[in-house]
PDB file of C-alpha atoms and ligand atoms in Angstrom:
ATOM      1  CA  MET A  18     -52.050  39.041  81.948  1.00 35.00           C
ATOM      2  CA  SER A  19     -54.620  41.420  80.502  1.00 36.00           C
ATOM      3  CA  ALA A  20     -53.561  43.025  77.257  1.00 37.00           C
ATOM      4  CA  ILE A  21     -55.316  46.244  78.318  1.00 35.00           C
ATOM      5  CA  GLN A  22     -52.696  48.953  78.580  1.00 36.00           C
ATOM      6  CA  SER A  23     -52.767  52.621  79.402  1.00 35.00           C
ATOM      7  CA  THR A  24     -53.934  54.856  76.567  1.00 40.00           C
ATOM      8  CA  LYS A  25     -51.242  56.328  74.341  1.00 42.00           C
ATOM      9  CA  SER A  26     -52.032  59.003  71.813  1.00 47.00           C
ATOM     10  CA  SER A  27     -52.072  57.777  68.215  1.00 46.00           C
ATOM     11  CA  ARG A  28     -52.147  59.709  64.961  1.00 56.00           C
ATOM     12  CA  CYS A  29     -55.071  57.840  63.417  1.00 86.00           C
ATOM     13  CA  SER A  30     -58.308  56.403  64.757  1.00 94.00           C
ATOM     14  CA  SER A  31     -58.442  52.627  65.051  1.00 96.00           C
ATOM     15  CA  VAL A  32     -62.044  52.725  63.769  1.00 97.00           C
ATOM     16  CA  TYR A  33     -63.118  53.943  60.316  1.00 95.00           C
ATOM     17  CA  GLY A  34     -66.037  53.827  57.907  1.00 94.00           C
ATOM     18  CA  PRO A  35     -68.554  52.328  57.612  1.00 94.00           C
ATOM     19  CA  VAL A  36     -67.356  51.274  54.149  1.00 93.00           C
ATOM     20  CA  LYS A  37     -69.353  49.326  51.564  1.00 93.00           C
ATOM     21  CA  SER A  38     -68.099  45.765  51.213  1.00 92.00           C
ATOM     22  CA  TRP A  39     -69.317  43.500  48.367  1.00 90.00           C
ATOM     23  CA  ARG A  40     -68.948  40.568  50.759  1.00 90.00           C
ATOM     24  CA  PHE A  41     -70.344  41.904  54.019  1.00 93.00           C
ATOM     25  CA  GLY A  42     -72.500  44.993  53.363  1.00 93.00           C
ATOM     26  CA  ASN A  43     -71.961  48.142  55.456  1.00 96.00           C
ATOM     27  CA  SER A  44     -68.797  47.353  57.328  1.00 97.00           C
ATOM     28  CA  LEU A  45     -67.392  49.331  60.230  1.00 97.00           C
ATOM     29  CA  GLY A  46     -63.629  48.956  59.935  1.00 97.00           C
ATOM     30  CA  ILE A  47     -61.425  48.137  62.900  1.00 97.00           C
ATOM     31  CA  ASP A  48     -57.703  48.684  62.471  1.00 97.00           C
ATOM     32  CA  PRO A  49     -55.738  46.959  65.256  1.00 97.00           C
ATOM     33  CA  ILE A  50     -52.411  47.825  63.562  1.00 97.00           C
ATOM     34  CA  GLY A  51     -52.422  51.623  63.202  1.00 92.00           C
ATOM     35  CA  ASP A  52     -49.842  54.072  61.922  1.00 90.00           C
ATOM     36  CA  VAL A  53     -47.215  51.741  60.439  1.00 95.00           C
ATOM     37  CA  CYS A  54     -48.612  49.152  58.030  1.00 95.00           C
ATOM     38  CA  THR A  55     -47.401  45.805  59.319  1.00 98.00           C
ATOM     39  CA  CYS A  56     -47.826  42.405  57.712  1.00 98.00           C
ATOM     40  CA  SER A  57     -46.133  39.043  57.209  1.00 98.00           C
ATOM     41  CA  PHE A  58     -46.968  39.377  53.492  1.00 98.00           C
ATOM     42  CA  ASN A  59     -46.183  42.122  51.023  1.00 97.00           C
ATOM     43  CA  CYS A  60     -48.768  41.299  48.347  1.00 96.00           C
ATOM     44  CA  VAL A  61     -48.197  42.737  44.896  1.00 94.00           C
ATOM     45  CA  TYR A  62     -51.796  43.999  44.885  1.00 93.00           C
ATOM     46  CA  CYS A  63     -51.920  45.322  48.478  1.00 94.00           C
ATOM     47  CA  GLN A  64     -54.071  48.442  48.620  1.00 90.00           C
ATOM     48  CA  LEU A  65     -51.933  49.807  51.469  1.00 92.00           C
ATOM     49  CA  GLY A  66     -48.921  50.148  49.182  1.00 90.00           C
ATOM     50  CA  GLN A  67     -45.489  48.796  50.134  1.00 92.00           C
ATOM     51  CA  ILE A  68     -45.654  47.124  53.568  1.00 96.00           C
ATOM     52  CA  GLN A  69     -43.545  49.133  56.021  1.00 96.00           C
ATOM     53  CA  ALA A  70     -42.953  46.488  58.694  1.00 97.00           C
ATOM     54  CA  HIS A  71     -42.598  43.013  57.140  1.00 98.00           C
ATOM     55  CA  THR A  72     -42.760  40.703  60.135  1.00 98.00           C
ATOM     56  CA  THR A  73     -44.451  37.816  61.941  1.00 98.00           C
ATOM     57  CA  GLN A  74     -43.788  39.422  65.334  1.00 97.00           C
ATOM     58  CA  ARG A  75     -46.981  39.865  67.352  1.00 98.00           C
ATOM     59  CA  GLN A  76     -47.354  42.918  69.577  1.00 97.00           C
ATOM     60  CA  ILE A  77     -49.893  45.432  70.845  1.00 97.00           C
ATOM     61  CA  PHE A  78     -50.091  48.156  68.229  1.00 96.00           C
ATOM     62  CA  VAL A  79     -53.240  49.965  69.417  1.00 96.00           C
ATOM     63  CA  PRO A  80     -53.918  49.828  73.165  1.00 96.00           C
ATOM     64  CA  THR A  81     -57.299  48.278  73.928  1.00 97.00           C
ATOM     65  CA  THR A  82     -58.374  51.354  75.901  1.00 96.00           C
ATOM     66  CA  GLN A  83     -57.719  53.537  72.866  1.00 96.00           C
ATOM     67  CA  PHE A  84     -59.738  51.221  70.627  1.00 96.00           C
ATOM     68  CA  PHE A  85     -62.577  51.339  73.170  1.00 96.00           C
ATOM     69  CA  GLU A  86     -62.658  55.149  73.025  1.00 96.00           C
ATOM     70  CA  ASP A  87     -62.402  55.227  69.224  1.00 96.00           C
ATOM     71  CA  LEU A  88     -65.287  52.794  68.853  1.00 97.00           C
ATOM     72  CA  GLN A  89     -67.591  54.731  71.150  1.00 95.00           C
ATOM     73  CA  GLY A  90     -67.050  57.780  68.928  1.00 94.00           C
ATOM     74  CA  PHE A  91     -68.840  55.912  66.099  1.00 95.00           C
ATOM     75  CA  ALA A  92     -72.088  55.206  68.032  1.00 95.00           C
ATOM     76  CA  PRO A  93     -74.906  54.623  67.232  1.00 94.00           C
ATOM     77  CA  TYR A  94     -74.329  51.660  64.927  1.00 95.00           C
ATOM     78  CA  ASP A  95     -77.691  51.531  63.081  1.00 93.00           C
ATOM     79  CA  GLN A  96     -76.033  51.806  59.652  1.00 93.00           C
ATOM     80  CA  VAL A  97     -73.546  49.023  60.378  1.00 97.00           C
ATOM     81  CA  ASP A  98     -74.119  45.432  59.149  1.00 97.00           C
ATOM     82  CA  VAL A  99     -70.832  43.977  60.397  1.00 97.00           C
ATOM     83  CA  VAL A 100     -67.674  45.016  62.183  1.00 98.00           C
ATOM     84  CA  THR A 101     -64.570  43.980  60.233  1.00 98.00           C
ATOM     85  CA  LEU A 102     -61.005  43.679  61.522  1.00 97.00           C
ATOM     86  CA  SER A 103     -58.435  44.301  58.819  1.00 94.00           C
ATOM     87  CA  GLY A 104     -57.055  47.827  58.374  1.00 86.00           C
ATOM     88  CA  SER A 105     -53.359  48.597  58.147  1.00 95.00           C
ATOM     89  CA  GLY A 106     -51.940  45.101  57.857  1.00 97.00           C
ATOM     90  CA  GLU A 107     -52.430  41.629  59.305  1.00 98.00           C
ATOM     91  CA  PRO A 108     -54.880  41.860  62.255  1.00 98.00           C
ATOM     92  CA  THR A 109     -53.767  38.594  63.903  1.00 98.00           C
ATOM     93  CA  LEU A 110     -50.399  40.219  64.632  1.00 98.00           C
ATOM     94  CA  ALA A 111     -52.214  42.277  67.300  1.00 98.00           C
ATOM     95  CA  LEU A 112     -51.703  40.611  70.680  1.00 98.00           C
ATOM     96  CA  ASN A 113     -54.943  42.160  71.962  1.00 98.00           C
ATOM     97  CA  LEU A 114     -56.999  40.641  69.108  1.00 98.00           C
ATOM     98  CA  GLU A 115     -59.260  38.699  71.463  1.00 98.00           C
ATOM     99  CA  GLU A 116     -60.027  41.750  73.623  1.00 98.00           C
ATOM    100  CA  ILE A 117     -60.713  43.905  70.578  1.00 98.00           C
ATOM    101  CA  LEU A 118     -63.131  41.323  69.190  1.00 98.00           C
ATOM    102  CA  ALA A 119     -64.929  41.028  72.525  1.00 98.00           C
ATOM    103  CA  ILE A 120     -65.325  44.807  72.908  1.00 98.00           C
ATOM    104  CA  ALA A 121     -66.420  45.263  69.281  1.00 98.00           C
ATOM    105  CA  LYS A 122     -69.127  42.644  69.750  1.00 97.00           C
ATOM    106  CA  GLN A 123     -70.275  43.886  73.138  1.00 97.00           C
ATOM    107  CA  ILE A 124     -70.523  47.568  72.175  1.00 97.00           C
ATOM    108  CA  THR A 125     -71.900  47.321  68.635  1.00 97.00           C
ATOM    109  CA  GLN A 126     -73.970  44.124  68.995  1.00 97.00           C
ATOM    110  CA  ARG A 127     -73.068  43.396  65.369  1.00 97.00           C
ATOM    111  CA  PRO A 128     -71.507  40.280  63.797  1.00 98.00           C
ATOM    112  CA  THR A 129     -67.716  40.389  63.735  1.00 98.00           C
ATOM    113  CA  VAL A 130     -65.526  39.500  60.753  1.00 98.00           C
ATOM    114  CA  VAL A 131     -61.752  39.043  60.641  1.00 98.00           C
ATOM    115  CA  LEU A 132     -59.825  39.156  57.360  1.00 98.00           C
ATOM    116  CA  THR A 133     -56.523  37.333  57.826  1.00 98.00           C
ATOM    117  CA  ASN A 134     -53.681  36.302  55.537  1.00 98.00           C
ATOM    118  CA  SER A 135     -53.614  32.864  57.265  1.00 98.00           C
ATOM    119  CA  THR A 136     -49.938  33.025  58.270  1.00 98.00           C
ATOM    120  CA  SER A 137     -50.550  33.043  62.063  1.00 98.00           C
ATOM    121  CA  LEU A 138     -53.006  30.146  62.171  1.00 98.00           C
ATOM    122  CA  ARG A 139     -50.439  27.662  63.481  1.00 98.00           C
ATOM    123  CA  ASP A 140     -50.379  29.769  66.662  1.00 98.00           C
ATOM    124  CA  THR A 141     -52.752  28.339  69.294  1.00 98.00           C
ATOM    125  CA  THR A 142     -53.368  31.778  70.824  1.00 98.00           C
ATOM    126  CA  VAL A 143     -54.410  33.214  67.477  1.00 98.00           C
ATOM    127  CA  ARG A 144     -56.781  30.336  66.735  1.00 98.00           C
ATOM    128  CA  HIS A 145     -58.308  30.712  70.180  1.00 98.00           C
ATOM    129  CA  ALA A 146     -58.823  34.472  69.714  1.00 98.00           C
ATOM    130  CA  LEU A 147     -60.384  34.000  66.275  1.00 98.00           C
ATOM    131  CA  LYS A 148     -62.954  31.557  67.607  1.00 97.00           C
ATOM    132  CA  SER A 149     -64.979  34.462  69.004  1.00 96.00           C
ATOM    133  CA  ALA A 150     -65.413  36.010  65.525  1.00 98.00           C
ATOM    134  CA  ASP A 151     -68.617  35.209  63.632  1.00 98.00           C
ATOM    135  CA  THR A 152     -66.813  35.014  60.290  1.00 98.00           C
ATOM    136  CA  VAL A 153     -63.138  34.499  59.537  1.00 98.00           C
ATOM    137  CA  ALA A 154     -62.011  35.015  55.941  1.00 98.00           C
ATOM    138  CA  VAL A 155     -58.628  33.349  55.407  1.00 98.00           C
ATOM    139  CA  LYS A 156     -56.461  34.252  52.442  1.00 98.00           C
ATOM    140  CA  LEU A 157     -55.321  31.540  50.022  1.00 98.00           C
ATOM    141  CA  ASP A 158     -54.001  33.175  46.853  1.00 97.00           C
ATOM    142  CA  ALA A 159     -51.221  30.738  46.023  1.00 96.00           C
ATOM    143  CA  ILE A 160     -51.417  27.096  45.078  1.00 94.00           C
ATOM    144  CA  SER A 161     -47.670  26.692  44.573  1.00 95.00           C
ATOM    145  CA  SER A 162     -44.641  27.922  46.479  1.00 96.00           C
ATOM    146  CA  ASN A 163     -43.557  29.843  43.438  1.00 96.00           C
ATOM    147  CA  GLN A 164     -46.891  31.664  43.311  1.00 95.00           C
ATOM    148  CA  LEU A 165     -46.691  32.430  47.030  1.00 98.00           C
ATOM    149  CA  GLN A 166     -43.341  34.136  46.506  1.00 98.00           C
ATOM    150  CA  ARG A 167     -44.529  36.048  43.457  1.00 96.00           C
ATOM    151  CA  ILE A 168     -47.949  37.180  44.706  1.00 96.00           C
ATOM    152  CA  ASN A 169     -47.688  37.384  48.480  1.00 98.00           C
ATOM    153  CA  GLN A 170     -43.932  37.890  49.050  1.00 98.00           C
ATOM    154  CA  PRO A 171     -44.018  36.434  52.570  1.00 98.00           C
ATOM    155  CA  VAL A 172     -41.527  36.747  55.406  1.00 98.00           C
ATOM    156  CA  ALA A 173     -38.816  34.115  54.797  1.00 97.00           C
ATOM    157  CA  THR A 174     -40.035  31.693  57.493  1.00 96.00           C
ATOM    158  CA  ILE A 175     -43.489  31.290  55.887  1.00 98.00           C
ATOM    159  CA  SER A 176     -44.160  28.531  53.384  1.00 98.00           C
ATOM    160  CA  LEU A 177     -47.239  27.253  51.564  1.00 98.00           C
ATOM    161  CA  PRO A 178     -47.367  23.982  53.595  1.00 97.00           C
ATOM    162  CA  HIS A 179     -47.223  26.123  56.756  1.00 97.00           C
ATOM    163  CA  ILE A 180     -50.206  28.187  55.559  1.00 98.00           C
ATOM    164  CA  LEU A 181     -52.259  25.166  54.463  1.00 98.00           C
ATOM    165  CA  ALA A 182     -51.584  23.339  57.725  1.00 98.00           C
ATOM    166  CA  GLY A 183     -52.685  26.424  59.689  1.00 98.00           C
ATOM    167  CA  ILE A 184     -55.966  26.735  57.787  1.00 98.00           C
ATOM    168  CA  GLU A 185     -56.660  23.012  58.156  1.00 98.00           C
ATOM    169  CA  GLN A 186     -56.002  23.117  61.902  1.00 98.00           C
ATOM    170  CA  PHE A 187     -58.201  26.197  62.305  1.00 98.00           C
ATOM    171  CA  ARG A 188     -61.028  24.610  60.320  1.00 98.00           C
ATOM    172  CA  GLY A 189     -60.915  21.628  62.644  1.00 97.00           C
ATOM    173  CA  GLU A 190     -61.484  23.855  65.676  1.00 98.00           C
ATOM    174  CA  TYR A 191     -63.569  26.771  64.427  1.00 98.00           C
ATOM    175  CA  PRO A 192     -67.370  26.437  64.579  1.00 97.00           C
ATOM    176  CA  GLY A 193     -68.109  29.757  62.843  1.00 98.00           C
ATOM    177  CA  ASN A 194     -68.389  30.778  59.197  1.00 98.00           C
ATOM    178  CA  LEU A 195     -65.039  30.127  57.495  1.00 98.00           C
ATOM    179  CA  ALA A 196     -64.491  31.777  54.122  1.00 98.00           C
ATOM    180  CA  ILE A 197     -61.482  31.273  51.884  1.00 98.00           C
ATOM    181  CA  GLN A 198     -60.628  34.499  50.058  1.00 98.00           C
ATOM    182  CA  THR A 199     -58.567  34.143  46.906  1.00 98.00           C
ATOM    183  CA  MET A 200     -57.251  36.956  44.741  1.00 96.00           C
ATOM    184  CA  VAL A 201     -57.347  36.003  41.059  1.00 96.00           C
ATOM    185  CA  LEU A 202     -54.826  38.102  39.139  1.00 93.00           C
ATOM    186  CA  SER A 203     -54.694  36.185  35.848  1.00 92.00           C
ATOM    187  CA  PRO A 204     -56.461  33.237  34.180  1.00 93.00           C
ATOM    188  CA  TRP A 205     -55.584  29.858  35.787  1.00 95.00           C
ATOM    189  CA  THR A 206     -54.398  26.771  33.942  1.00 95.00           C
ATOM    190  CA  THR A 207     -56.357  23.515  34.262  1.00 96.00           C
ATOM    191  CA  GLU A 208     -53.634  22.145  36.566  1.00 96.00           C
ATOM    192  CA  MET A 209     -53.944  25.190  38.842  1.00 96.00           C
ATOM    193  CA  VAL A 210     -57.712  24.824  39.050  1.00 97.00           C
ATOM    194  CA  GLU A 211     -57.405  21.122  39.908  1.00 98.00           C
ATOM    195  CA  LEU A 212     -54.844  21.777  42.625  1.00 97.00           C
ATOM    196  CA  TYR A 213     -56.942  24.582  44.101  1.00 98.00           C
ATOM    197  CA  ILE A 214     -59.983  22.299  44.197  1.00 98.00           C
ATOM    198  CA  GLN A 215     -57.934  19.636  46.000  1.00 97.00           C
ATOM    199  CA  HIS A 216     -56.907  22.201  48.638  1.00 97.00           C
ATOM    200  CA  ILE A 217     -60.511  23.356  49.047  1.00 98.00           C
ATOM    201  CA  GLN A 218     -61.780  19.806  49.443  1.00 97.00           C
ATOM    202  CA  ARG A 219     -59.294  19.259  52.265  1.00 97.00           C
ATOM    203  CA  LEU A 220     -59.941  22.621  53.975  1.00 97.00           C
ATOM    204  CA  HIS A 221     -63.773  22.512  53.950  1.00 96.00           C
ATOM    205  CA  PRO A 222     -64.571  26.244  54.038  1.00 98.00           C
ATOM    206  CA  ASP A 223     -68.216  27.339  54.286  1.00 98.00           C
ATOM    207  CA  GLU A 224     -67.731  29.600  51.293  1.00 98.00           C
ATOM    208  CA  ILE A 225     -65.167  30.803  48.776  1.00 98.00           C
ATOM    209  CA  GLN A 226     -64.715  34.446  47.838  1.00 97.00           C
ATOM    210  CA  LEU A 227     -62.936  35.144  44.558  1.00 97.00           C
ATOM    211  CA  ASN A 228     -61.440  38.614  44.564  1.00 93.00           C
ATOM    212  CA  VAL A 229     -60.007  40.793  41.839  1.00 92.00           C
ATOM    213  CA  PRO A 230     -57.999  44.004  42.315  1.00 86.00           C
ATOM    214  CA  THR A 231     -60.687  46.672  42.535  1.00 74.00           C
ATOM    215  CA  ARG A 232     -58.492  49.699  42.051  1.00 66.00           C
ATOM    216  CA  SER A 233     -54.980  50.880  41.304  1.00 63.00           C
ATOM    217  CA  ARG A 234     -52.349  50.134  43.908  1.00 63.00           C
ATOM    218  CA  VAL A 235     -50.837  53.057  45.789  1.00 67.00           C
ATOM    219  CA  LEU A 236     -47.055  52.731  45.816  1.00 63.00           C
ATOM    220  CA  VAL A 237     -46.505  54.427  49.158  1.00 62.00           C
ATOM    221  CA  ARG A 238     -48.568  53.865  52.309  1.00 62.00           C
ATOM    222  CA  GLN A 239     -51.715  56.037  52.466  1.00 63.00           C
ATOM    223  CA  LEU A 240     -53.919  55.917  55.548  1.00 63.00           C
ATOM    224  CA  ASP A 241     -57.109  56.352  53.524  1.00 64.00           C
ATOM    225  CA  ALA A 242     -56.322  53.146  51.600  1.00 64.00           C
ATOM    226  CA  ARG A 243     -57.530  50.988  54.504  1.00 66.00           C
ATOM    227  CA  GLY A 244     -61.203  51.778  53.716  1.00 63.00           C
ATOM    228  CA  ASN A 245     -62.642  52.172  50.260  1.00 51.00           C
ATOM    229  CA  ASN A 246     -62.457  55.918  50.019  1.00 48.00           C
ATOM    230  CA  PRO A 247     -62.033  57.348  46.515  1.00 43.00           C
ATOM    231  CA  ILE A 248     -58.258  57.688  46.738  1.00 45.00           C
ATOM    232  CA  GLU A 249     -58.008  57.700  42.927  1.00 44.00           C
ATOM    233  CA  SER A 250     -59.172  61.298  43.170  1.00 46.00           C
ATOM    234  CA  VAL A 251     -56.051  62.425  45.027  1.00 45.00           C
ATOM    235  CA  PRO A 252     -52.578  62.545  43.512  1.00 48.00           C
ATOM    236  CA  HIS A 253     -50.904  59.488  45.110  1.00 55.00           C
ATOM    237  CA  ALA A 254     -48.397  57.488  43.073  1.00 60.00           C
ATOM    238  CA  MET A 255     -50.349  54.528  41.644  1.00 60.00           C
ATOM    239  CA  ARG A 256     -49.696  51.330  39.728  1.00 64.00           C
ATOM    240  CA  GLN A 257     -52.481  50.053  37.513  1.00 68.00           C
ATOM    241  CA  LEU A 258     -53.259  46.365  38.099  1.00 75.00           C
ATOM    242  CA  LYS A 259     -54.611  44.188  35.298  1.00 76.00           C
ATOM    243  CA  ARG A 260     -57.957  42.497  35.839  1.00 81.00           C
ATOM    244  CA  ILE A 261     -59.349  39.302  34.395  1.00 88.00           C
ATOM    245  CA  SER A 262     -62.696  39.451  32.621  1.00 91.00           C
ATOM    246  CA  VAL A 263     -66.068  38.797  34.261  1.00 91.00           C
ATOM    247  CA  ASP A 264     -66.538  35.727  32.040  1.00 93.00           C
ATOM    248  CA  ILE A 265     -63.246  34.119  33.085  1.00 95.00           C
ATOM    249  CA  LEU A 266     -63.903  34.772  36.765  1.00 96.00           C
ATOM    250  CA  LYS A 267     -67.434  33.401  36.520  1.00 95.00           C
ATOM    251  CA  ALA A 268     -66.256  30.273  34.665  1.00 97.00           C
ATOM    252  CA  LEU A 269     -63.650  29.667  37.365  1.00 97.00           C
ATOM    253  CA  ALA A 270     -66.276  30.091  40.084  1.00 98.00           C
ATOM    254  CA  ASP A 271     -68.621  27.651  38.340  1.00 98.00           C
ATOM    255  CA  THR A 272     -65.887  25.017  37.975  1.00 98.00           C
ATOM    256  CA  ILE A 273     -64.907  25.264  41.648  1.00 98.00           C
ATOM    257  CA  HIS A 274     -68.517  25.139  42.786  1.00 98.00           C
ATOM    258  CA  TYR A 275     -69.327  22.185  40.539  1.00 98.00           C
ATOM    259  CA  ALA A 276     -66.407  20.184  41.936  1.00 98.00           C
ATOM    260  CA  THR A 277     -66.749  21.113  45.615  1.00 98.00           C
ATOM    261  CA  LYS A 278     -70.455  22.021  46.046  1.00 98.00           C
ATOM    262  CA  ILE A 279     -69.262  24.937  48.193  1.00 98.00           C
ATOM    263  CA  PRO A 280     -70.819  28.376  47.505  1.00 98.00           C
ATOM    264  CA  VAL A 281     -68.476  30.603  45.499  1.00 98.00           C
ATOM    265  CA  ARG A 282     -68.952  34.369  45.445  1.00 97.00           C
ATOM    266  CA  CYS A 283     -67.221  36.649  42.965  1.00 95.00           C
ATOM    267  CA  ALA A 284     -66.161  40.258  43.411  1.00 90.00           C
ATOM    268  CA  PRO A 285     -68.046  42.625  41.104  1.00 88.00           C
ATOM    269  CA  ILE A 286     -65.969  43.727  38.106  1.00 78.00           C
ATOM    270  CA  ASN A 287     -66.848  47.146  36.683  1.00 69.00           C
TER     271      ASN A 287
HETATM  272  S1  SF4 B 303     -52.019  40.230  53.453  1.00 85.59           S
HETATM  273 FE1  SF4 B 303     -53.375  41.994  53.206  1.00 85.59          FE
HETATM  274  S2  SF4 B 303     -52.382  43.660  54.361  1.00 85.59           S
HETATM  275 FE2  SF4 B 303     -50.860  42.037  54.071  1.00 85.59          FE
HETATM  276  S3  SF4 B 303     -49.737  42.649  52.245  1.00 85.59           S
HETATM  277 FE3  SF4 B 303     -51.364  41.254  51.605  1.00 85.59          FE
HETATM  278  S4  SF4 B 303     -53.102  42.545  51.065  1.00 85.59           S
HETATM  279 FE4  SF4 B 303     -51.654  43.808  52.252  1.00 85.59          FE
END
């Protein structure tokens, strides 16, 4: 059955930006989740603030017809390098993911990118939908179950073996550009680095993206946090996140690259 449904009014547009991304250039943002931030994780660094709907339940959040109208409002697309699905939570929870990707590609004629937290990759339908994206960046922040609980705070049914198995299965089927995105919150021990390298060698990504928190975390959901607007300038409640130094991040990147021969890109640290 088609996931296209009749248009319902929504408070916010499902398209925003373009925003400047250190990884992808000028990125037109697609938000298939919408008003209530919804995710199977509740990461301690999440720029959306506290996740409002903590779930693995897939549904249609933004009707495809509404997305179609929102996207046309952003034409022409000359200033856009890529179209990126992320927005207000985990994009693979959107049941109309495949339709949204197809429309985004057809209308903008730009490469499509999906940023996912990797928790839905055991689902055949999700893997099938993601195959039409040019780049899929899968999150792997944790290398131990303890770290997963501390950093990502997943829904109770999600475990690290579940996430790793999903990424491995997706890698086996996906012909596009697969990036592993990892948030580095503090310096890693030698054991952590070795374990991470072992995971990478099994998962075979095309590239690794090492992230750091780029700004303070809002404590309560703010719609403008889905792009990279200067929300520090408005009086939202914030929590300052510590950052590791450029030298430590660079040394980590060099070690991973040396061991795996896979390109490693680091987020700029100001
Ligand atoms: S996976 Fe992304 S959207 Fe979900 S809580 Fe983590 S940072 Fe936020």
